[in-house]
XYZ file of C-alpha atoms in Angstrom:
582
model
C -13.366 -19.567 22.270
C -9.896 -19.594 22.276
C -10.410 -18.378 18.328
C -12.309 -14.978 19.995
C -9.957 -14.777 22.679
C -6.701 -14.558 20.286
C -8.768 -11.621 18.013
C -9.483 -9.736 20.997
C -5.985 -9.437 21.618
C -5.166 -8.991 18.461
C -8.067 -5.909 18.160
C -6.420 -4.012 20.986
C -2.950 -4.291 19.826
C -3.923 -2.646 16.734
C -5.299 -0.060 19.272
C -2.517 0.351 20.207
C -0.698 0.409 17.340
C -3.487 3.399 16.120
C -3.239 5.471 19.467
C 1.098 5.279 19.104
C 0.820 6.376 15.804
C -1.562 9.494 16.706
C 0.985 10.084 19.386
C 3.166 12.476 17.500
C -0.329 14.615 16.756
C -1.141 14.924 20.318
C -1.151 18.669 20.395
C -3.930 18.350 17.551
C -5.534 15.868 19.259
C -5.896 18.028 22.501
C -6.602 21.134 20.170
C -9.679 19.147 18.896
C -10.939 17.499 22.467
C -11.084 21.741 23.540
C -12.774 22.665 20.354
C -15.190 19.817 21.626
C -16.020 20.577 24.527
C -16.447 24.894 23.659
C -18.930 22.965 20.871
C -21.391 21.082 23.478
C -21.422 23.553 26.276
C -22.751 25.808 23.804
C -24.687 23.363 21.758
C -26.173 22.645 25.352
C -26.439 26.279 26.691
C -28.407 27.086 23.430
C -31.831 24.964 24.956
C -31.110 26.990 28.496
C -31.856 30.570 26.580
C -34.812 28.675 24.440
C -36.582 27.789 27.757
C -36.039 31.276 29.320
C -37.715 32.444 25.851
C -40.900 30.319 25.869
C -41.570 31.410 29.881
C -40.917 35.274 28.166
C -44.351 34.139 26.032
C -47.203 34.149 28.930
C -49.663 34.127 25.800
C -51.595 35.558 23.241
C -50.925 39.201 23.411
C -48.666 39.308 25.954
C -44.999 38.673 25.017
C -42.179 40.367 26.930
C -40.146 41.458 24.228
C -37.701 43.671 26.344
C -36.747 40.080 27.551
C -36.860 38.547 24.519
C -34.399 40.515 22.567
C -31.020 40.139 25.305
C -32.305 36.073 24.764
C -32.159 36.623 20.899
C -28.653 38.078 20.619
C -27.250 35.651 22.862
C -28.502 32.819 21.367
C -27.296 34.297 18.088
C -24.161 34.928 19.693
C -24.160 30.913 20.484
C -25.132 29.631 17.221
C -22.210 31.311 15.758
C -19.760 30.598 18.346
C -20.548 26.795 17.824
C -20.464 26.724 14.241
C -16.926 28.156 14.548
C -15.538 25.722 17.524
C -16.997 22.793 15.608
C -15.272 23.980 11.944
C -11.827 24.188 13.694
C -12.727 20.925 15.246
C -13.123 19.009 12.141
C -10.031 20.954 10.739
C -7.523 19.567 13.780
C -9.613 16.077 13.407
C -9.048 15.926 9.108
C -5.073 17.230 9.743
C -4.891 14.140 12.631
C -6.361 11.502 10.448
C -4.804 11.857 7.047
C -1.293 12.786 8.602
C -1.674 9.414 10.847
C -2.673 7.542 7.576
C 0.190 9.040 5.714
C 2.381 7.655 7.885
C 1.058 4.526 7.727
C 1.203 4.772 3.857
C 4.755 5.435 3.783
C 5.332 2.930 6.773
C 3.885 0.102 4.549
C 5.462 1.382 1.388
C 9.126 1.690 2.562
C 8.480 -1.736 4.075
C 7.460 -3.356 0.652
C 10.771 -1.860 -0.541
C 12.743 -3.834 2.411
C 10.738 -7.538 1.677
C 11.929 -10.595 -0.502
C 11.198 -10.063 -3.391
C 9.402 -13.182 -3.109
C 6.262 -11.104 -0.994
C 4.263 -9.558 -3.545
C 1.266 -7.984 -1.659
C -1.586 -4.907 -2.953
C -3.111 -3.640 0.394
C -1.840 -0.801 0.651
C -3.809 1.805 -0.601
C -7.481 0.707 -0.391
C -7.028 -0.286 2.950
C -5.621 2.793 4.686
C -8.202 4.800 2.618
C -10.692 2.136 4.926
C -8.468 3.095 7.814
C -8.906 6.689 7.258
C -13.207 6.721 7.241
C -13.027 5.232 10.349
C -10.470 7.505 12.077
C -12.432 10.359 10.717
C -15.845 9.069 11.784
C -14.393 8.343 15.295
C -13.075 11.827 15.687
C -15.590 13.861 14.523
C -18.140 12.316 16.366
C -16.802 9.778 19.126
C -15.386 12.958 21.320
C -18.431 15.369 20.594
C -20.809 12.419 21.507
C -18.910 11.439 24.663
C -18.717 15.016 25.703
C -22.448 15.466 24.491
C -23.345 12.836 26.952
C -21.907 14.157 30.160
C -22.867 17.181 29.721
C -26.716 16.866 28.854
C -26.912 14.606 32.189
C -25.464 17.458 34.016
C -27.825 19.625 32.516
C -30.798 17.585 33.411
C -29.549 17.140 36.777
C -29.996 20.589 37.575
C -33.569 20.669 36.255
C -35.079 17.683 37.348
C -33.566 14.370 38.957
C -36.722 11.791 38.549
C -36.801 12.291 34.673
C -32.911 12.510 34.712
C -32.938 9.136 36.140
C -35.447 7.701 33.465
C -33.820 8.910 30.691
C -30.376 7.954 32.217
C -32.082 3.991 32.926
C -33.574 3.575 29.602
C -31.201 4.888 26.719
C -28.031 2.432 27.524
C -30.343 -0.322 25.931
C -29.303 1.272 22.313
C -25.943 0.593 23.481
C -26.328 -2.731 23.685
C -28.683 -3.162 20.793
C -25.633 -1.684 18.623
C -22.685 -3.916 20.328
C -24.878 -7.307 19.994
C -24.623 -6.187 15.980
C -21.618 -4.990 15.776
C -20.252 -8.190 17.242
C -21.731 -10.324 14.719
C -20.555 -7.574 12.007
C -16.627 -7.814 12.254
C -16.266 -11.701 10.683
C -18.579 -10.023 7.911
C -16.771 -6.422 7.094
C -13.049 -8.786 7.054
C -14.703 -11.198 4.504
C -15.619 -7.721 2.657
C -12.345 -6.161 2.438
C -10.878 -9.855 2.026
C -12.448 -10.447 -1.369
C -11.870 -6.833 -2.338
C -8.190 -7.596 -1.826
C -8.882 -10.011 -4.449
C -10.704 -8.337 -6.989
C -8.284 -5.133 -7.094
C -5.315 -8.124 -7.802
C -7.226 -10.153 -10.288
C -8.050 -6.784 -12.165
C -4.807 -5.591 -11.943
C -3.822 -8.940 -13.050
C -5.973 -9.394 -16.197
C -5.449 -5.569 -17.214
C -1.527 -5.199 -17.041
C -1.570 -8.739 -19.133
C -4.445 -7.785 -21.160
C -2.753 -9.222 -24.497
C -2.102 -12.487 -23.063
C -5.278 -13.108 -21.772
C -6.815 -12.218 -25.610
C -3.985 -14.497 -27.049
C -4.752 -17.327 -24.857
C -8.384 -17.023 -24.928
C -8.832 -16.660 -21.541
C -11.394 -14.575 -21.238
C -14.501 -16.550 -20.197
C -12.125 -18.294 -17.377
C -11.159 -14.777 -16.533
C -14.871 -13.489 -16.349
C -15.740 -17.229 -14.514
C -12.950 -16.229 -11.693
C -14.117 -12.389 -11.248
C -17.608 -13.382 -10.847
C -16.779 -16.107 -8.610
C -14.725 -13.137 -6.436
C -17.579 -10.415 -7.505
C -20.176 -12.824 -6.220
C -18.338 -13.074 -3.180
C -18.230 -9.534 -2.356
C -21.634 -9.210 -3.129
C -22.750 -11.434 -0.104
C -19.917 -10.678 2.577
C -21.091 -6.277 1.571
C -24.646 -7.205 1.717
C -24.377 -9.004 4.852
C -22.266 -6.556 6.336
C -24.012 -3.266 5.308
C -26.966 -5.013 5.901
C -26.247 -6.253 9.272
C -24.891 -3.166 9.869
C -27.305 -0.907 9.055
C -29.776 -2.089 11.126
C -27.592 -0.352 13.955
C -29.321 3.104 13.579
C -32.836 2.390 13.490
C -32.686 -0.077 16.080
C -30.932 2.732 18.495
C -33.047 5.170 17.105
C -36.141 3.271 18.121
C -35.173 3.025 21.620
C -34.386 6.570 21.510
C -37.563 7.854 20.260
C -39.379 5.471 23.079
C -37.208 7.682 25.896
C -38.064 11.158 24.094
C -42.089 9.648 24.115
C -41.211 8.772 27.932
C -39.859 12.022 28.837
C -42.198 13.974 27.128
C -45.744 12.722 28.869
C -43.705 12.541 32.223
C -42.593 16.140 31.975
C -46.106 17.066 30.641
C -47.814 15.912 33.900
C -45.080 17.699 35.909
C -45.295 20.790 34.337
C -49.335 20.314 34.833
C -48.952 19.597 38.339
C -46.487 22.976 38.233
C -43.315 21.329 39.178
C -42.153 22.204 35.690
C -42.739 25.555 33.318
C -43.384 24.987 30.120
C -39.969 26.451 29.025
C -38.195 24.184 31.208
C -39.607 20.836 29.723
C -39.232 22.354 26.501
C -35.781 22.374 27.592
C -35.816 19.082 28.873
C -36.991 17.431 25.264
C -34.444 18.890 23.625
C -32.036 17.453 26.435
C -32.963 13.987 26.400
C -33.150 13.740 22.174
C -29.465 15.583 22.250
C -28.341 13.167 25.278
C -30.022 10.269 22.963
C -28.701 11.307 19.686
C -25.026 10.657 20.853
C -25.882 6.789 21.302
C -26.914 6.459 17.543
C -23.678 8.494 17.156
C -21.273 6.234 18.757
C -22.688 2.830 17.437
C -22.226 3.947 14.128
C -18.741 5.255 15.168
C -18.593 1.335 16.488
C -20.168 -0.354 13.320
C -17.575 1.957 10.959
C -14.759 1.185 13.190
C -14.703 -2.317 13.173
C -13.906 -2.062 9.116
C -11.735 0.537 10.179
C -9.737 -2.343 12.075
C -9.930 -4.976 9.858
C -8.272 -2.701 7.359
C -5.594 -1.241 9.574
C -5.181 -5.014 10.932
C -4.049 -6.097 7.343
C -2.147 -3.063 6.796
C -0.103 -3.682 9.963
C 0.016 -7.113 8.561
C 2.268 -6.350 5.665
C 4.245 -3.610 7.992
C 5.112 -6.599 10.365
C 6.197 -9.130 7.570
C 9.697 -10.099 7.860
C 11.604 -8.163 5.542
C 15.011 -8.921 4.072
C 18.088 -9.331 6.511
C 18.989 -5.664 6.806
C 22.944 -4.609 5.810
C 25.469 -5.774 8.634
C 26.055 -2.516 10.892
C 29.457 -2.358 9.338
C 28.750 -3.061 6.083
C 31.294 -1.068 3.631
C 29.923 1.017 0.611
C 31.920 -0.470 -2.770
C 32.820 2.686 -4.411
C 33.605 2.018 -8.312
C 37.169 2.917 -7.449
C 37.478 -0.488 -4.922
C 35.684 -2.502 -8.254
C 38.447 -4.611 -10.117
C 35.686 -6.637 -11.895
C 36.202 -9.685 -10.309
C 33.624 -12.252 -9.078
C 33.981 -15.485 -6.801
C 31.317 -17.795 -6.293
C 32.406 -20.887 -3.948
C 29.920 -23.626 -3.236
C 26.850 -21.615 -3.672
C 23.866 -23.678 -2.497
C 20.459 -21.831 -3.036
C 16.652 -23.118 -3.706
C 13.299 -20.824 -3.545
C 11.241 -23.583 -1.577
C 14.012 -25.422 0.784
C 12.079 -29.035 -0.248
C 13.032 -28.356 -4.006
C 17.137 -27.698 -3.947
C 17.974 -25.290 -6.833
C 21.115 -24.409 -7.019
C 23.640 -26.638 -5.075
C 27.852 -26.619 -4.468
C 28.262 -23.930 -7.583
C 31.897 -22.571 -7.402
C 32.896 -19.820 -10.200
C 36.126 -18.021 -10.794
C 35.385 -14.684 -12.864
C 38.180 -13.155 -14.037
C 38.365 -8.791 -13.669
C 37.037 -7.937 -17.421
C 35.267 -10.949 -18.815
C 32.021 -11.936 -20.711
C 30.909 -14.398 -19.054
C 27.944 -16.619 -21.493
C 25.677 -18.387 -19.229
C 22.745 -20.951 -21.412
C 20.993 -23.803 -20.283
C 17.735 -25.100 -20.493
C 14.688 -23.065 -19.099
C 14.629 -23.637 -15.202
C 18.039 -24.640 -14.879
C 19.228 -21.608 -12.747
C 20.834 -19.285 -14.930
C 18.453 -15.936 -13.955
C 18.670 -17.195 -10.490
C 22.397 -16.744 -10.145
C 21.932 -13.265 -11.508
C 19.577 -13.014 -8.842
C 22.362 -13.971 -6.103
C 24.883 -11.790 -7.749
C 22.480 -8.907 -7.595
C 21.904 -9.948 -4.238
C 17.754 -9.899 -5.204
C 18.073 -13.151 -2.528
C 20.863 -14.291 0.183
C 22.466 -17.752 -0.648
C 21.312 -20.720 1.307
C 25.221 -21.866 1.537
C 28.834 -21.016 0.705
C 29.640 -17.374 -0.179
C 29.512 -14.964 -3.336
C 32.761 -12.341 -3.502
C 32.669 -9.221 -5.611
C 36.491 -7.804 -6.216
C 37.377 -10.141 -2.873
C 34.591 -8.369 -0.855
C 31.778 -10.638 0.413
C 28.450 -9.634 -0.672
C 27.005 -9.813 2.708
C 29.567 -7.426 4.134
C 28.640 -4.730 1.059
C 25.570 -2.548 1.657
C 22.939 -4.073 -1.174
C 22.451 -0.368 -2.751
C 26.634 0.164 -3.462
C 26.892 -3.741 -4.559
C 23.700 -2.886 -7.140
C 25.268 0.346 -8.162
C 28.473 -1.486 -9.454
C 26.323 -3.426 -12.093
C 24.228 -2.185 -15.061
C 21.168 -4.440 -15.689
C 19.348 -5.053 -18.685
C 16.519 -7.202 -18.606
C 14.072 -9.394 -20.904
C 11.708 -7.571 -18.737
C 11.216 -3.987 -20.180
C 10.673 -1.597 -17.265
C 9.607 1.932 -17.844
C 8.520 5.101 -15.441
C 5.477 7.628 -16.275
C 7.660 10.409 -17.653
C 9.444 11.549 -20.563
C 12.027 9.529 -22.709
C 14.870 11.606 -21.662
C 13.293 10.828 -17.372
C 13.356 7.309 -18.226
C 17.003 7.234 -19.982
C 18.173 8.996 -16.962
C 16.254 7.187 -14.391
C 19.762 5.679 -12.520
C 21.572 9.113 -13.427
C 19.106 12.102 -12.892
C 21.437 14.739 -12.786
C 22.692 13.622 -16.490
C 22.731 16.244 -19.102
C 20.642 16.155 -22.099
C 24.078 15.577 -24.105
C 24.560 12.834 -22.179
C 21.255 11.533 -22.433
C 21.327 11.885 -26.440
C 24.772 10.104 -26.316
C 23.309 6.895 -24.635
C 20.584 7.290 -27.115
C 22.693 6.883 -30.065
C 24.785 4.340 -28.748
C 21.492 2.137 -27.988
C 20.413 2.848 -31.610
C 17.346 4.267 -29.944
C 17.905 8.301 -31.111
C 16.667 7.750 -34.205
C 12.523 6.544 -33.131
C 13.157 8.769 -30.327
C 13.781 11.870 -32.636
C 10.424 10.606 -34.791
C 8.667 11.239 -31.509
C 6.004 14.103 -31.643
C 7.984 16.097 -28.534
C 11.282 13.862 -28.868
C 13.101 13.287 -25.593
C 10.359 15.286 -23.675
C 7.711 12.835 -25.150
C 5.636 11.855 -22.478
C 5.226 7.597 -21.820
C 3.247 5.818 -19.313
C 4.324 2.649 -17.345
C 2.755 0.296 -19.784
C 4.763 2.309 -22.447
C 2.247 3.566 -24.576
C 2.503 3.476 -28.169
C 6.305 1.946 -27.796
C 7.098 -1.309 -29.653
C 8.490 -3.980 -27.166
C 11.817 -3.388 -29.135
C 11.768 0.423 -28.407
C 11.011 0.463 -25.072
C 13.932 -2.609 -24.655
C 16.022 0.131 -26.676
C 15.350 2.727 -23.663
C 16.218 0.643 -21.180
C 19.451 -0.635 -22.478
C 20.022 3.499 -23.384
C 19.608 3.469 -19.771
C 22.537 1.607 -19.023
C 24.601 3.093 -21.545
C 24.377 6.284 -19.416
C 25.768 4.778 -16.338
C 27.873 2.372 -17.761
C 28.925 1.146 -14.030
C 32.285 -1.484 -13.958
C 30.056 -4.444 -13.908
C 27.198 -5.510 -16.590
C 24.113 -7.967 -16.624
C 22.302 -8.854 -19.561
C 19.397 -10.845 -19.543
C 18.329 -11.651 -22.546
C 18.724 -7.731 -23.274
C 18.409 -8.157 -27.050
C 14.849 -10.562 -26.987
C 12.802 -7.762 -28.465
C 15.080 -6.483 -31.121
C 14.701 -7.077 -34.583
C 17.812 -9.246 -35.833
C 19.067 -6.048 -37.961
C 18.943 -3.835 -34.740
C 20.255 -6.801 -32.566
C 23.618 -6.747 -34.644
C 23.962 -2.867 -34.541
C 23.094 -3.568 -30.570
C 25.558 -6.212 -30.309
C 28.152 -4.203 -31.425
C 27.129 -1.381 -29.179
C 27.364 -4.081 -26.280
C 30.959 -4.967 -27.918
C 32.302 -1.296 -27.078
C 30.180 -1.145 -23.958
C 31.563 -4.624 -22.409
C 35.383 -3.658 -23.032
C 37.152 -3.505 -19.921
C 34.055 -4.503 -18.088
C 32.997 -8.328 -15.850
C 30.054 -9.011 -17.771
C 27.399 -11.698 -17.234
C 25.200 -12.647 -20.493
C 22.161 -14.514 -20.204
C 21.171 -16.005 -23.545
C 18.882 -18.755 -25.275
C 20.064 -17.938 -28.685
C 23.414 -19.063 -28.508
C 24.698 -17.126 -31.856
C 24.510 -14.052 -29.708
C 27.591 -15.429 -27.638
C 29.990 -16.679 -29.219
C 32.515 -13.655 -28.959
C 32.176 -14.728 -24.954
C 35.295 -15.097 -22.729
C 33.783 -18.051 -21.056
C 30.260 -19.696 -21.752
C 28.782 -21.671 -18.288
C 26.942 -24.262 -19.623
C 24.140 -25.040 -16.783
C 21.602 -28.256 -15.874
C 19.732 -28.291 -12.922
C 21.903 -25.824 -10.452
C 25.108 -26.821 -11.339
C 27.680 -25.786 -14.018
C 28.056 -29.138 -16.416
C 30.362 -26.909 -19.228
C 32.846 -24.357 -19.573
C 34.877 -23.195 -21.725
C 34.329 -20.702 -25.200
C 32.479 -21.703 -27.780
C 34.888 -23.158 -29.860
C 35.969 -25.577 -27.111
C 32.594 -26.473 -26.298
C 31.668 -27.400 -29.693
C 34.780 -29.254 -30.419
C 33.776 -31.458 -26.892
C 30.476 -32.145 -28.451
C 28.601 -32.282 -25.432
C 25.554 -30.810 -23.997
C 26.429 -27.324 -25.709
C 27.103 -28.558 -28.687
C 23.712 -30.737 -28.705
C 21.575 -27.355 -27.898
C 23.986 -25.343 -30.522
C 22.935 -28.059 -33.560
C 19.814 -28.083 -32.836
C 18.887 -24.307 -32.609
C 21.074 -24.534 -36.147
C 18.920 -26.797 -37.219
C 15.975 -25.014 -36.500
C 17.294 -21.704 -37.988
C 17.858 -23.779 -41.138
């Protein structure tokens, strides 16, 4: 009970949520209602003039057709009139629905771009598409059938009350036929667009990792998991659509019994003379267009209730906490307040706060320093690039960038200060010379050819059937992983901000590039704090200072020269790479 109760409440805040966001579209909105109601008086007048005609026929022979034509160009007249009221109708109902969803696109997508980076969600899309049927169903036919109702049962008023009242007893039952299923629908239509969720994220999953999944052999465990998904899909959509499509017979069953009704009651009427023929002509068509709005609205219903399921889930992600937003008085660090210098005083930080990370890590970087950081896998070192970056807050203790806390800085002028290069290769559907310039857009295509050469990338880039105007997807195409590692460190070279981050930025590089690299990285670094994630530790030994790291905390420092002549933990992982290499 208390399980119904809490969705209830949850089902009209969404309402809510739905009718604030059509708010701004109210103008539309009341555009549409007048288009509505122009559309049923004249759908309803159009049976009035079809009467009149059938009295106009007394019988064979005898047809007044000096009557008959003033009744033929009016109801002409009509049929036009409504085709046009209900066209600019569905135009102010299609502009409502995909301007509300568009804001609720761009709602949910600048909110993914304020989360942790820990929340990794895929809802967006498929789920205000959902959002959108629904809105469009309930427009187009909701207000019309509403509208439809009142004003057939005025209609029939002013013909005749005792079949009024018959009609007016008897079709509500397809109203309740339609909520009893749509009731029992909702839990279905949510497990739907649940495991659809899950099957757009395992496909994206095993396609963007395609080669793994063939290396591995994981491809009958793949296929096991998306049939297990697939299969359940298969039962939640068949239950749903199945459920739900007994809606509109059932309704229309109940309807047809009312037209039967009101057909043999008017017949005896119109025998007894109480009614002309043309009149319970009229009257037919009346009670199937007062009917036909019932089958209307419980589809409107059935549709809906996906249509809330999906918006629930999209609101969902819109209200998930995002990241502690900059301090009101947060200052922008311009390059020209950047002396390169970076404090880090009893840092305590951990993903899951039962399984402590990072704990009482104090660093003194000096303004222009390469700064080595190694360590075993897990011990922390992409993590602190992480807090540097500010990707995630510290737990404890404080991070200070050219004596400015990190907290006080607005995250997009901190992240601006530092050029990252990442094991990672990231590229952009565009051209080489897009992606090169991706943090500098307004760079020239000098410029752009200059970062080139100094990444040692100008050379494949030139062998390129359209060169720097080469079009490349995300996934990179026909790139090497070395190339498109090339791009991204050209990427940097373009910026070249006062602070650098490399992250294993030479992984994917052949060892003859990776010594023309290093040596771009030499000229690059000079003059500049730079932090230097590597597992091969030959890459660092021209380092300042190399942080040696185990489990959170900083067990070594020193350069390498010191560290090997201490012979402790760096020197144990230097011999033994050595060893391997020999």
């Amino acid at each position: 009970m208390n399980e119904k109760k809490e969705r209830s409440i949850k089902n009209r805040e969404i309402y809510r949520r739905i009718l604030r966001l059509i708010q701004p579209y109210r103008h539309l909105l009341i555009l549409s209602l007048i288009f509505a109601v122009v559309s049923v008086v004249l759908t309803l007048y159009a049976p009035v003039l079809t009467g009149r005609g059938i009295d106009l026929v007394i019988g064979k022979g005898n047809v007044d057709f000096d009557g008959l034509r003033p009744i033929l160009v009016r109801f002409a007249l009509v049929v036009a009139a409504t085709a046009l009221a209900q066209w600019l109708m569905n135009l102010c109902n299609n502009k409502i629905t995909y301007h509300v969803v568009k804001d609720i696109r761009t709602q949910a997508f600048e909110h993914l771009e304020e989360l942790p980076l820990r929340y990794i969600d895929s809802k967006v899309i498929t789920d205000a598409d959902q959002l959108a049927d629904g809105l469009l169903m309930g427009f187009s036919q909701l207000f019309t059938g509403i509208i439809t109702i009142f004003g057939t049962l005025g209609f029939m008023l002013g013909i005749n009350v005792a079949i009024t009242v018959f009609v007016v007893v008897m079709t509500p039952m397809s109203l309740f036929v339609a909520s009893f299923i749509a009731r029992r629908t909702f839990s279905m239509f949510r497990a739907q667009s649940e495991a659809r969720a899950a099957m757009t994220g395992l496909v994206d999953e095993m396609v963007g990792n395609q080669k793994i999944v063939k290396a591995f052999s994981y491809e009958k465990e793949a296929e096991q998991r998306f049939q297990a998904i697939n299969e359940k899909l298969r039962t939640s959509s068949l239950k749903a659509i199945f459920f739900s499509s007994l809606t509109n017979p059932s309704t229309r069953f109940v309807n047809n019994l009312v037209s039967t009704g009101v057909a043999i009651i008017g017949a005896v009427m119109a025998i007894r003379g109480r009614l002309t023929v043309g009149q319970l002509s009229c009257f037919v068509s009346y009670a199937n267009q007062y009917t036909k709005p019932f089958n209307e609205i419980s589809g409107v219903a059935t549709e809906f209730q996906n249509a809330v399921v999906c918006a629930g889930r999209v609101f969902d992600l819109i209200d998930e906490m995002p990241q502690a937003p900059d301090a009101p008085d947060a200052l922008a660090l311009t390059p020209e307040r950047v002396d390169g210098s970076v404090e880090l005083e009893n840092v305590a930080f951990s993903y899951k706060k039962n399984a402590p990370l990072i704990q009482n890590l104090s660093l003194n970087v000096k303004p222009g320093q390469r700064i080595a950081i190694v360590g075993p896998t897990g011990c922390g070192k992409t993590t602190m690039i992480n807090l540097l970056m500010r990707f995630y807050d510290v737990d404890a203790g404080e991070i200070r960038v050219s004596g400015y806390p990190i907290k006080s800085l607005t995250r997009d002028s901190l992240r601006r200060n530092y050029g990252m290069v990442l094991q990672e290769t990231w590229l952009k559907a565009g051209t080489v010379a897009e992606n090169i310039a991706y943090g500098k857009p307004d760079a020239s295509r000098e410029e752009i050819i200059q970062a080139a050469k100094e990444a040692h990338a100008h050379g494949f880039i030139s062998r390129m059937p359209d060169g720097y105007d080469t079009q490349i997807s995300e996934s990179g195409g026909n790139l090497s992983q070395g190339q498109k590692q090339l791009l991204c460190i050209a990427r940097v070279m373009l910026c070249l901000p006062p602070m650098l981050i490399l992250d294993e930025a030479t992984s994917s590089i052949d060892t003859r590039t990776e010594i023309r690299i290093q040596k771009a990285f030499a000229r690059m670094m000079q003059g500049r704090t730079s932090f230097i994630v590597a597992h091969r530790l030959s890459t660092i030994k021209e380092a300042d200072v190399i942080l040696v790291m185990k489990d959170g905390h900083i067990i070594e420092q020193g350069n390498h020269e010191t560290l090997l002549a201490e012979g402790g933990f760096y020197a144990e992982l230097y011999n033994s790479q050595f060893a391997r290499s020999v």
